Coordinates of C-alpha atoms in Angstrom, one line a residue:
M1 CA 31.6 109.1 41.3
D2 CA 28.2 108.4 39.1
I3 CA 28.3 108.5 35.2
T4 CA 27.4 112.1 34.9
E5 CA 30.1 113.1 36.9
K6 CA 32.7 110.9 35.6
K7 CA 31.8 111.9 32.2
A8 CA 32.5 115.3 33.2
L9 CA 35.5 114.9 34.6
E10 CA 36.5 113.4 31.5
Q11 CA 35.6 116.2 29.2
R12 CA 37.4 118.9 31.6
A13 CA 40.2 116.6 32.0
E14 CA 41.1 116.3 28.4
K15 CA 40.5 120.5 28.1
W16 CA 43.4 120.9 30.5
I17 CA 45.3 117.8 29.1
A18 CA 44.7 120.1 25.5
D19 CA 45.9 123.2 27.4
H20 CA 49.1 121.9 28.2
R21 CA 50.2 120.5 25.2
E22 CA 52.6 122.2 24.5
S23 CA 54.5 122.6 27.5
L24 CA 54.3 118.6 27.7
I25 CA 56.4 118.7 24.8
A26 CA 58.7 121.4 26.0
D27 CA 59.4 119.5 29.2
I28 CA 60.2 116.0 27.4
S29 CA 62.2 117.4 24.9
R30 CA 64.3 119.0 27.7
L31 CA 64.8 115.1 29.0
V32 CA 65.4 114.1 25.4
K33 CA 68.6 116.5 25.1
I34 CA 70.8 114.6 27.7
R35 CA 72.1 111.7 26.4
S36 CA 71.4 109.0 29.8
V37 CA 72.9 105.9 29.2
S38 CA 73.5 104.2 32.3
D39 CA 77.0 102.9 32.7
P40 CA 77.1 101.4 35.7
D41 CA 80.7 100.5 35.5
H42 CA 82.3 103.7 34.9
G43 CA 79.9 105.0 38.1
T44 CA 80.8 107.0 40.9
E45 CA 79.3 107.3 44.6
D46 CA 77.9 110.8 43.1
A47 CA 76.9 109.5 39.8
P48 CA 76.3 105.5 40.3
F49 CA 74.6 105.4 36.5
G50 CA 77.2 108.0 35.5
E51 CA 77.2 111.6 34.3
G52 CA 74.4 111.3 32.0
C53 CA 72.3 109.6 33.9
K54 CA 73.1 111.7 37.1
R55 CA 72.0 115.1 34.7
V56 CA 68.9 113.5 34.0
L57 CA 67.3 112.9 37.3
E58 CA 68.1 116.2 38.1
E59 CA 66.8 117.6 35.6
A60 CA 63.4 115.9 36.0
L61 CA 63.4 116.8 39.7
A62 CA 63.5 120.5 38.5
I63 CA 60.8 119.9 35.9
G64 CA 58.7 118.5 39.2
R65 CA 59.6 121.3 40.8
E66 CA 58.1 123.8 38.7
H67 CA 54.8 122.2 38.1
G68 CA 54.4 122.4 42.3
F69 CA 56.1 118.9 43.5
T70 CA 57.7 118.1 46.6
T71 CA 61.0 116.3 45.2
E72 CA 63.3 113.5 46.5
L73 CA 66.6 112.2 45.0
Y74 CA 67.4 108.7 46.9
D75 CA 71.0 107.9 47.3
N76 CA 71.8 109.2 43.5
R77 CA 69.6 106.5 41.9
V78 CA 65.9 107.0 42.4
G79 CA 64.3 110.1 42.4
A80 CA 60.7 110.7 42.9
M81 CA 58.2 113.5 43.3
W82 CA 54.5 113.9 45.1
Y83 CA 51.6 116.5 46.2
H84 CA 50.3 114.8 49.3
E85 CA 52.0 112.3 51.5
G86 CA 50.2 109.9 53.2
S87 CA 51.1 105.9 54.6
W88 CA 53.0 104.0 52.0
E89 CA 50.5 101.2 52.4
D90 CA 48.2 103.6 50.6
T91 CA 50.3 105.0 48.1
I92 CA 50.5 104.2 44.4
G93 CA 53.2 104.5 43.0
F94 CA 54.3 105.4 39.5
W95 CA 57.4 104.3 37.8
G96 CA 59.1 105.5 35.0
H97 CA 62.9 105.1 33.5
M98 CA 64.7 108.1 32.5
D99 CA 68.0 105.8 31.2
V100 CA 67.9 105.4 27.3
V101 CA 69.6 102.7 25.1
P102 CA 72.2 103.8 23.0
E103 CA 71.3 105.7 20.0
G104 CA 73.2 103.4 17.1
E105 CA 73.7 104.1 14.0
D106 CA 71.7 105.5 10.5
W107 CA 69.3 107.9 12.2
D108 CA 67.8 110.9 9.9
N109 CA 67.4 113.0 13.1
K110 CA 69.9 113.5 15.1
P111 CA 69.3 111.0 18.3
Y112 CA 69.5 114.3 21.0
E113 CA 68.3 117.0 19.5
P114 CA 64.2 116.2 19.5
V115 CA 62.2 117.3 17.0
Y116 CA 58.8 117.7 16.5
R117 CA 57.2 117.0 13.4
D118 CA 53.6 116.0 11.6
G119 CA 52.4 114.5 15.2
Y120 CA 55.5 112.7 16.5
L121 CA 58.6 113.9 18.8
I122 CA 61.7 112.1 17.2
G123 CA 64.4 111.5 20.1
R124 CA 66.3 108.9 21.6
G125 CA 64.4 108.1 24.7
A126 CA 60.5 110.3 23.4
S127 CA 58.9 107.3 24.0
D128 CA 61.0 104.6 26.0
N129 CA 60.5 106.0 28.6
K130 CA 60.8 110.3 28.9
G131 CA 57.5 110.8 27.0
P132 CA 55.6 108.7 29.1
T133 CA 57.1 109.9 32.3
M134 CA 56.3 113.3 31.8
A135 CA 52.6 112.0 31.1
V136 CA 52.2 110.4 34.5
M137 CA 53.4 113.4 36.0
Y138 CA 51.1 115.7 33.8
V139 CA 48.3 113.2 35.1
I140 CA 48.8 113.4 38.6
Q141 CA 49.1 117.5 37.9
C142 CA 46.0 117.2 36.4
L143 CA 44.3 115.9 38.8
K144 CA 45.5 118.0 41.5
E145 CA 44.6 120.8 39.4
L146 CA 40.4 120.1 38.5
G147 CA 40.3 119.4 42.3
V148 CA 40.0 115.8 42.2
Q149 CA 39.8 114.6 45.7
L150 CA 41.8 111.2 46.3
R151 CA 41.5 108.7 49.4
R152 CA 45.3 107.4 48.4
P153 CA 48.3 109.5 47.4
L154 CA 50.2 109.2 44.4
R155 CA 53.8 109.9 44.2
L156 CA 55.8 109.3 41.0
F157 CA 59.4 107.5 41.0
L158 CA 62.2 107.8 38.5
G159 CA 64.9 105.1 37.5
C160 CA 67.8 105.6 35.3
D161 CA 69.4 101.6 35.1
E162 CA 66.2 100.2 33.6
E163 CA 67.5 99.4 30.3
K164 CA 70.9 98.0 32.0
G165 CA 69.7 95.6 34.9
M166 CA 67.6 97.5 37.3
R167 CA 70.3 98.0 39.9
D168 CA 68.5 101.0 40.6
L169 CA 65.7 99.6 42.0
E170 CA 67.4 96.5 43.7
Y171 CA 68.8 99.2 45.4
Y172 CA 65.8 101.2 46.5
T173 CA 64.1 98.0 47.7
A174 CA 66.8 97.5 49.6
H175 CA 66.9 100.5 51.5
H176 CA 64.0 102.4 50.8
P177 CA 59.7 101.6 51.6
C178 CA 57.5 101.1 48.2
P179 CA 54.0 101.7 48.0
G180 CA 51.2 99.3 48.6
L181 CA 50.6 99.4 44.5
S182 CA 53.0 100.2 41.8
M183 CA 51.5 100.9 38.6
V184 CA 54.4 101.5 35.1
A185 CA 53.7 103.3 32.2
D186 CA 56.1 102.0 30.3
C187 CA 54.2 99.4 28.0
G188 CA 51.2 98.8 25.7
F189 CA 47.7 98.8 26.9
P190 CA 45.5 97.8 28.3
V191 CA 47.1 96.1 31.3
C192 CA 50.2 94.2 30.9
Y193 CA 49.9 91.6 34.4
G194 CA 52.7 89.0 33.9
E195 CA 56.4 89.6 32.4
K196 CA 58.5 87.1 31.6
G197 CA 61.8 86.0 33.0
I198 CA 64.9 87.8 31.1
I199 CA 68.8 85.4 31.3
E200 CA 71.7 87.9 30.2
A201 CA 74.7 85.7 29.7
N202 CA 78.3 86.4 28.2
L203 CA 79.2 82.8 25.5
L204 CA 83.0 82.7 24.9
S205 CA 84.7 80.3 22.8
G206 CA 87.3 78.1 24.0
E207 CA 90.2 78.9 21.4
R208 CA 91.7 81.8 20.5
V209 CA 91.0 83.5 16.8
S210 CA 93.5 83.4 14.2
E211 CA 95.2 86.4 13.0
A212 CA 93.0 86.0 10.1
I213 CA 90.3 87.8 12.3
V214 CA 92.0 91.6 13.2
S215 CA 88.5 92.0 15.0
F216 CA 84.7 91.4 14.5
S217 CA 82.1 93.2 16.8
G218 CA 77.9 94.0 17.0
G219 CA 75.3 95.4 18.5
V220 CA 75.6 98.3 21.1
A221 CA 72.6 97.0 23.7
S222 CA 71.7 93.6 25.4
N223 CA 68.2 94.1 24.2
M224 CA 68.3 95.1 20.7
V225 CA 68.4 93.0 18.3
P226 CA 71.9 94.5 16.2
D227 CA 71.1 95.7 12.9
R228 CA 75.2 96.7 12.6
A229 CA 78.4 93.7 12.7
N230 CA 81.5 94.3 11.8
A231 CA 85.0 92.1 10.8
V232 CA 88.4 92.8 10.1
L233 CA 90.2 90.6 8.3
N234 CA 94.3 90.3 7.2
P235 CA 94.1 88.6 3.7
K236 CA 97.4 87.6 4.7
F237 CA 96.1 84.8 6.6
L238 CA 92.8 83.6 4.6
R239 CA 92.6 80.3 2.7
K240 CA 94.1 80.6 -0.6
G241 CA 91.7 82.3 -2.8
G242 CA 90.6 84.1 0.5
E243 CA 90.6 87.8 -0.3
E244 CA 88.8 87.4 -3.7
K245 CA 85.9 85.4 -1.7
I246 CA 85.5 88.7 0.9
L247 CA 85.6 91.1 -1.4
A248 CA 82.3 89.5 -3.2
L249 CA 80.6 89.6 0.0
G250 CA 80.2 93.6 -1.0
E251 CA 78.2 92.5 -4.0
R252 CA 75.6 91.3 -1.7
D253 CA 72.9 93.6 -0.3
S254 CA 73.3 94.5 3.3
F255 CA 77.1 94.3 2.7
I256 CA 79.8 96.6 2.2
V257 CA 83.7 95.5 2.0
T258 CA 86.0 98.3 2.0
R259 CA 90.1 98.1 2.2
Q260 CA 91.8 99.2 5.9
G261 CA 95.0 99.6 5.0
G262 CA 96.2 96.3 4.7
N263 CA 93.3 94.4 5.7
L264 CA 90.0 94.2 4.7
A265 CA 86.4 95.5 6.5
V266 CA 83.3 93.9 6.5
E267 CA 80.2 95.6 7.5
A268 CA 76.7 93.7 7.7
R269 CA 73.6 95.6 8.3
G270 CA 70.2 93.9 10.3
V271 CA 66.9 95.2 11.0
S272 CA 67.0 96.6 15.0
K273 CA 63.9 95.6 17.2
H274 CA 63.8 95.2 20.5
T275 CA 64.9 91.4 22.2
A276 CA 61.7 90.8 23.5
F277 CA 59.9 91.5 20.3
P278 CA 61.9 90.1 17.7
S279 CA 60.3 89.3 15.2
G280 CA 61.1 91.3 12.1
G281 CA 64.5 92.1 12.8
V282 CA 67.2 90.7 11.0
N283 CA 70.4 90.0 13.5
A284 CA 73.5 91.8 11.7
I285 CA 75.7 89.2 13.7
Q286 CA 74.2 86.4 12.3
Q287 CA 74.5 87.8 8.9
L288 CA 78.0 88.7 9.1
A289 CA 79.1 85.3 10.7
A290 CA 77.2 83.0 8.3
A291 CA 78.5 85.1 5.4
L292 CA 82.2 84.3 6.9
V293 CA 81.6 80.5 7.5
E294 CA 79.6 80.4 3.9
S295 CA 82.8 82.0 2.1
E296 CA 85.1 79.1 3.1
A297 CA 87.5 82.5 3.5
L298 CA 88.4 81.3 6.9
P299 CA 90.5 79.1 8.2
E300 CA 89.0 75.9 9.6
S301 CA 89.3 77.2 13.4
D302 CA 87.7 80.3 13.0
A303 CA 85.2 78.8 10.5
A304 CA 84.0 76.5 13.3
A305 CA 83.9 78.9 16.2
L306 CA 81.9 81.8 13.9
G307 CA 79.9 78.5 13.3
F308 CA 78.9 78.2 16.7
I309 CA 77.2 82.0 16.8
C310 CA 75.7 80.8 13.2
Q311 CA 73.9 78.1 15.5
V312 CA 73.2 79.9 18.7
N313 CA 71.3 82.6 16.5
Q314 CA 69.4 80.4 13.9
D315 CA 66.4 81.9 15.3
F316 CA 65.2 83.7 17.8
E317 CA 63.4 80.6 19.8
G318 CA 66.3 79.6 21.1
T319 CA 66.8 76.1 18.9
G320 CA 71.2 76.3 19.1
L321 CA 71.0 76.5 22.7
N322 CA 68.3 73.9 23.4
V323 CA 65.9 76.1 25.3
I324 CA 63.2 75.9 23.5
F325 CA 59.7 76.6 25.7
S326 CA 56.4 77.7 25.5
D327 CA 53.6 78.4 28.4
E328 CA 49.9 79.0 27.9
I329 CA 50.6 82.2 30.2
S330 CA 53.0 83.7 27.8
G331 CA 53.7 82.2 25.6
A332 CA 57.0 81.1 23.4
L333 CA 60.9 81.7 24.9
T334 CA 62.7 84.2 22.4
C335 CA 66.0 84.3 22.5
V336 CA 68.5 86.6 20.3
G337 CA 72.4 86.8 20.4
S338 CA 72.0 91.1 20.9
M339 CA 76.2 91.7 21.1
A340 CA 79.4 90.3 20.0
G341 CA 83.3 91.0 20.3
L342 CA 86.6 89.3 21.1
T343 CA 87.8 89.4 24.9
D344 CA 91.5 88.8 24.7
G345 CA 91.3 87.0 21.1
R346 CA 88.3 84.7 22.3
L347 CA 85.0 85.9 20.4
T348 CA 82.2 86.9 22.4
Q349 CA 78.5 86.1 22.1
H350 CA 76.2 87.9 24.4
I351 CA 72.8 86.6 24.6
N352 CA 69.3 87.5 25.8
I353 CA 66.5 85.2 26.8
R354 CA 63.1 86.0 27.3
Y355 CA 61.7 82.9 28.9
S356 CA 58.0 81.9 29.9
I357 CA 56.6 82.7 33.4
T358 CA 56.6 78.7 34.1
A359 CA 59.9 77.9 33.2
D360 CA 62.5 76.6 34.9
S361 CA 65.1 79.3 34.6
E362 CA 67.7 77.1 36.4
Q363 CA 67.5 74.1 34.0
L364 CA 67.6 76.4 30.9
V365 CA 70.9 77.8 32.5
R366 CA 72.3 74.3 32.3
N367 CA 71.6 73.5 28.9
I368 CA 73.2 76.5 27.9
D369 CA 76.1 75.6 29.8
G370 CA 75.6 72.3 27.8
S371 CA 75.7 73.9 24.2
C372 CA 78.7 75.6 24.9
K373 CA 80.6 72.7 26.4
Q374 CA 79.4 71.0 23.3
A375 CA 80.9 73.3 21.2
G376 CA 84.1 74.2 22.9
W377 CA 82.5 77.3 24.3
E378 CA 82.5 78.4 28.1
M379 CA 78.8 79.9 29.4
Q380 CA 79.1 83.0 32.3
L381 CA 75.7 84.2 33.4
I382 CA 75.7 87.6 33.7
R383 CA 71.8 87.7 35.6
D384 CA 69.0 86.1 35.5
S385 CA 65.7 88.2 36.4
K386 CA 62.6 86.2 37.6
P387 CA 59.3 87.3 35.6
N388 CA 56.5 89.3 37.2
Y389 CA 53.6 88.0 38.1
F390 CA 50.3 90.1 39.0
P391 CA 47.3 87.4 38.8
K392 CA 44.7 88.2 36.2
E393 CA 42.1 87.6 38.3
R394 CA 42.7 90.6 40.8
P395 CA 39.9 93.5 40.1
E396 CA 42.6 95.9 39.4
V397 CA 43.1 94.2 36.4
K398 CA 39.2 93.6 35.0
L399 CA 38.4 97.2 36.0
L400 CA 41.3 99.0 34.1
T401 CA 40.9 97.0 30.9
D402 CA 37.5 97.4 30.7
L403 CA 38.2 101.4 31.1
F404 CA 40.6 101.4 28.1
N405 CA 37.8 99.3 26.2
E406 CA 35.2 101.7 27.4
M407 CA 37.4 104.8 26.5
T408 CA 38.7 103.2 23.5
G409 CA 35.5 101.6 21.7
L410 CA 38.2 98.5 21.5
E411 CA 38.3 95.1 22.6
K412 CA 41.8 94.6 24.1
T413 CA 42.5 91.5 27.2
A414 CA 45.1 91.6 29.4
Y415 CA 48.5 90.0 28.4
V416 CA 51.5 88.9 29.0
M417 CA 54.7 90.4 27.2
G418 CA 58.6 89.4 26.9
G419 CA 59.3 93.0 27.9
G420 CA 60.6 93.7 31.4
T421 CA 59.6 96.5 33.6
Y422 CA 60.3 97.8 37.0
A423 CA 57.3 96.1 37.9
R424 CA 59.7 92.8 37.8
K425 CA 61.7 94.3 40.9
L426 CA 58.3 95.8 42.7
P427 CA 55.7 94.2 45.2
N428 CA 52.1 94.7 44.4
A429 CA 53.0 95.8 41.0
F430 CA 52.1 95.8 37.1
A431 CA 52.2 97.7 33.9
Y432 CA 49.3 99.5 32.3
G433 CA 50.2 101.7 28.6
M434 CA 51.2 104.5 27.8
G435 CA 51.5 103.1 24.8
N436 CA 49.1 101.2 22.1
V437 CA 46.5 103.8 22.2
P438 CA 45.4 104.6 18.7
G439 CA 46.8 108.1 16.9
P440 CA 47.4 109.5 13.9
K441 CA 49.7 107.3 12.1
P442 CA 52.9 108.6 10.7
P443 CA 52.8 110.1 7.2
E444 CA 54.4 108.6 4.2
G445 CA 58.4 109.1 4.3
L446 CA 58.6 109.9 7.8
F447 CA 60.0 107.2 9.1
R448 CA 62.3 104.7 6.7
E449 CA 61.7 100.7 7.2
G450 CA 63.0 99.9 10.4
H451 CA 63.0 103.7 11.9
G452 CA 60.6 105.1 14.9
G453 CA 60.3 102.6 17.0
A454 CA 61.3 102.3 20.7
H455 CA 65.2 100.9 20.5
A456 CA 65.5 102.4 16.9
P457 CA 67.1 105.2 15.2
D458 CA 64.5 108.1 14.9
E459 CA 62.6 106.5 18.1
G460 CA 59.1 108.8 17.6
L461 CA 56.2 109.1 20.1
N462 CA 52.9 109.6 18.9
V463 CA 52.0 112.7 20.9
E464 CA 48.1 112.2 20.0
G465 CA 48.4 108.7 21.3
L466 CA 50.4 110.2 24.5
I467 CA 47.5 112.9 25.0
K468 CA 45.1 110.3 24.7
A469 CA 46.5 107.8 27.2
M470 CA 46.8 111.0 29.4
K471 CA 42.8 110.9 29.5
I472 CA 42.7 107.3 30.1
Y473 CA 45.4 107.5 33.2
V474 CA 43.3 110.5 34.7
M475 CA 40.4 108.4 34.9
A476 CA 42.2 105.0 35.5
L477 CA 43.0 106.9 39.1
V478 CA 39.8 107.6 39.3
V479 CA 38.2 104.4 39.2
L480 CA 41.3 102.7 41.0
N481 CA 40.0 105.4 44.4
E482 CA 37.2 103.6 44.4
L483 CA 38.3 100.0 44.9
N484 CA 38.7 99.0 48.7

């Protein structure tokens, strides 16, 4: 296809996408209405990741059939849709996820009642990742209806455990064939050719807390900087003058102190961010633990235990666990204490680490374990998800990066990120958009500070940016088709 033909196709695709804009918004909204938080701990054979994830997979495949796709559900874990079959080696697979992070609190809108306002579709999962996944479906339909002949078959896959550990893809890749090349529309443009590794672990205090701490909790998901943390304290077991010191915390910004029966309830508020990009986030668990320690109201043993939580969360670089690391490929490691609680009277601190591609994860785990033992704590490793690396020398990386820059007038470079996508679980895979495309900025007042992001309250999808991304994807498949 020569330059003239490509320009003509680009114009036809732009018109087709514009004609289907309202339909796209409606289909995304159908999925956003379903609370699809993965819950494998309470799954069944029929719904291994919970009823919400089962429902959203069924709804997404139903939408696909309405658009003429052939669909298949693989063991209630992964769905797929396609128009034309061919060899798996030649197939280009697209992967999106239908599960979402928990909605959390402090929404100005209802998380599962999507609304379209000022160019944004607002609702949990609208941007991460239901909107982009539906957009890929429309891209494939656009190519078919415009009569574009591609030598490589296209197949869209839908998972529903991406946010909780990607057991959906671990199962799929162990039992079913994979495409020859896979692309994931779950990041910013242009090509993401590498993803940091992910370590998740629970840290448990060696001793039980005293009767002064009735409860301690914070965070709702491993991959979110917590924006809420709460403690309930029994004044009878505080140190002398402790009740007054705890009540005084209520005078601080971002703290609320109330009486709860005979106890004192303390709430700390922070700023939520994705743990892969924690800069600008404020860890509410750290805020609460530090305030309680500094108040000198708690017994010494409790203050010491909370002091270790403060040590773990003193920054997002892993200083407190002796895991600071950086490399030229992927930059610095990040470490977030994202959830906390009490387990049989022992404080627990969950950590989410995004480690650099060249880091030795086994050494990092040893360092974490050593830091815990030194403080009298215990480490329980949950998972070590290895990094993904799709060498930037591959022709696909240059081709798709150049295409993005040509179509947007920008000068972006391929990159590595701390976020984890399905690419890390697939052979020959990389992520490519659909985020980070210039679109109208939200008008003043649409989102409060800390709102509108992918894992934040009032998650918003920039629809005009998504429309531009779809046109880029159409042309991306055309240029990929010309590669040998």
